[in-house]
Coordinates of C-alpha atoms in Angstrom, one line a residue:
X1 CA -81.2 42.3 61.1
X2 CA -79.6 43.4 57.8
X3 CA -76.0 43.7 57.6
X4 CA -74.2 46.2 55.9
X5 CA -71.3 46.2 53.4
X6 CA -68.1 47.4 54.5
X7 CA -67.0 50.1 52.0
X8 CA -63.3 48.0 51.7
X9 CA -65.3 44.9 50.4
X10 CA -67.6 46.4 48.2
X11 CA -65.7 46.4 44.6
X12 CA -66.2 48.8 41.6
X13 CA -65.2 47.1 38.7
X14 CA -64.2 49.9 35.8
X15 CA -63.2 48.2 31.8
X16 CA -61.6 51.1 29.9
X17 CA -61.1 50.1 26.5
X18 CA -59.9 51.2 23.0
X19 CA -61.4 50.0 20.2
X20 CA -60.7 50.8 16.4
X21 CA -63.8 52.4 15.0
X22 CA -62.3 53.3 11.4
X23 CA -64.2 50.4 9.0
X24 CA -68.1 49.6 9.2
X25 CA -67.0 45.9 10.7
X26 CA -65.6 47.8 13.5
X27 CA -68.2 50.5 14.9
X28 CA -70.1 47.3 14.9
X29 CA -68.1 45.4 17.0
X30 CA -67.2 48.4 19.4
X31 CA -71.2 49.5 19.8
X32 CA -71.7 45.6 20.5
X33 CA -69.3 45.5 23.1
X34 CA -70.7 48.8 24.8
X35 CA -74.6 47.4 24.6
X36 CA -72.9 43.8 26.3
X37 CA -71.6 46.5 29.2
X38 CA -75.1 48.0 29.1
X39 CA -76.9 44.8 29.5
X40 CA -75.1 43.6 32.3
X41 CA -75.7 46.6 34.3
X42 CA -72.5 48.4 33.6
X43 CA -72.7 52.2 33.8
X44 CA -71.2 54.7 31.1
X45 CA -68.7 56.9 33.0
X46 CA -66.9 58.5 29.5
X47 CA -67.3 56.9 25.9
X48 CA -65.1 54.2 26.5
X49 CA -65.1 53.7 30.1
X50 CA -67.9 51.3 32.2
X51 CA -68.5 50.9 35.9
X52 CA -70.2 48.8 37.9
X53 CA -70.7 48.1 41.6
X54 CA -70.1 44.4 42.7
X55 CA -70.8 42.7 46.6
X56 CA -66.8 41.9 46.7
X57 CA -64.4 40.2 44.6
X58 CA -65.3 37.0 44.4
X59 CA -68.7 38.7 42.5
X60 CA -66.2 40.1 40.0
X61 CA -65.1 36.9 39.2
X62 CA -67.7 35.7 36.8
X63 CA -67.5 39.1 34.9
X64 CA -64.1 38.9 34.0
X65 CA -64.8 35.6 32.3
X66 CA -67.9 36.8 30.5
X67 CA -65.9 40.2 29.1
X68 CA -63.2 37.8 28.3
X69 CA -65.7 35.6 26.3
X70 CA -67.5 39.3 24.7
X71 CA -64.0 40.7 23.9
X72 CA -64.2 42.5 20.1
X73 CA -61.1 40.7 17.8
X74 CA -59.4 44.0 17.8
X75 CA -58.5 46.7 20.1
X76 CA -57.4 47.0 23.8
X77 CA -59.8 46.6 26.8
X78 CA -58.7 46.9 30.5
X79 CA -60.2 45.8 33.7
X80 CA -59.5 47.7 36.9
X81 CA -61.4 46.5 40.2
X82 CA -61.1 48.9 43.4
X83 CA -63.1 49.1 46.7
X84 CA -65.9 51.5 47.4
X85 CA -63.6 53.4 49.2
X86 CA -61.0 54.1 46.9
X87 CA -63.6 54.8 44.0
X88 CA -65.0 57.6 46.6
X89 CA -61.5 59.2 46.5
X90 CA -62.2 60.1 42.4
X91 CA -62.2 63.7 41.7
X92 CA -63.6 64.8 38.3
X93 CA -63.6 67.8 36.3
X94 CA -66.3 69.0 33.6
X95 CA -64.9 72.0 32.3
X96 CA -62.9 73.7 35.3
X97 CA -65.4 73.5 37.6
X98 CA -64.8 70.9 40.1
X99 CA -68.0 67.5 40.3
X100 CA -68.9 66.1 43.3
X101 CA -69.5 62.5 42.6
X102 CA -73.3 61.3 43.6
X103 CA -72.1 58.2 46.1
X104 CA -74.0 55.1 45.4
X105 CA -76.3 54.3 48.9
X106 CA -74.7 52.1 50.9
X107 CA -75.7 48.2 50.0
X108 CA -77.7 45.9 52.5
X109 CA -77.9 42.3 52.7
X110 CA -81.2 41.4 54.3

């Protein structure tokens, strides 16, 4: 029998980040740092904003390590970590018209 996530301990892990892009050395560094999201499954939400869906928090832990260890030498990067349920509570905007968010199907563990 598979047992299913609560919504409260699945976490979404977002890293919003500002990065100088002004010299050659630096586009480098910040296109780097997006294809290291990329790789590791993050999703692009905006240019400088990733997401990705972890099992809980503890599952978060080894990322924050592993962005720590990818960090570019300059710039700004955040990490925010919510619950499934507070990420479905995200309204977004293109233009004026109102988006409905496509919610991720709900996770099993077999």
């Amino acid at each position: 029998m598979a047992a299913e996530l609560n919504r409260y301990e699945l976490m979404w892990m977002l890293v919003l980040f500002d990065l100088p892009v002004v010299e050659k050395k630096e586009r480098k560094a910040a296109s780097d740092f997006r294809n290291f999201l990329l790789d590791h499954g993050f999703a692009m939400v905006q240019y400088s904003i990733y997401t990705k869906l972890f099992s809980g928090k503890d599952a978060c832990e080894k990322y924050y390590r592993l962005i720590q260890q990818n960090l570019p030498e300059e710039g700004k990067v955040d990490i925010i970590t919510i619950t499934d349920k507070q990420y479905e509570n995200i309204i977004s905007y293109e233009a004026t018209e109102k988006v409905k968010k496509n919610e991720p199907q709900q996770l099993l563990m077999f």
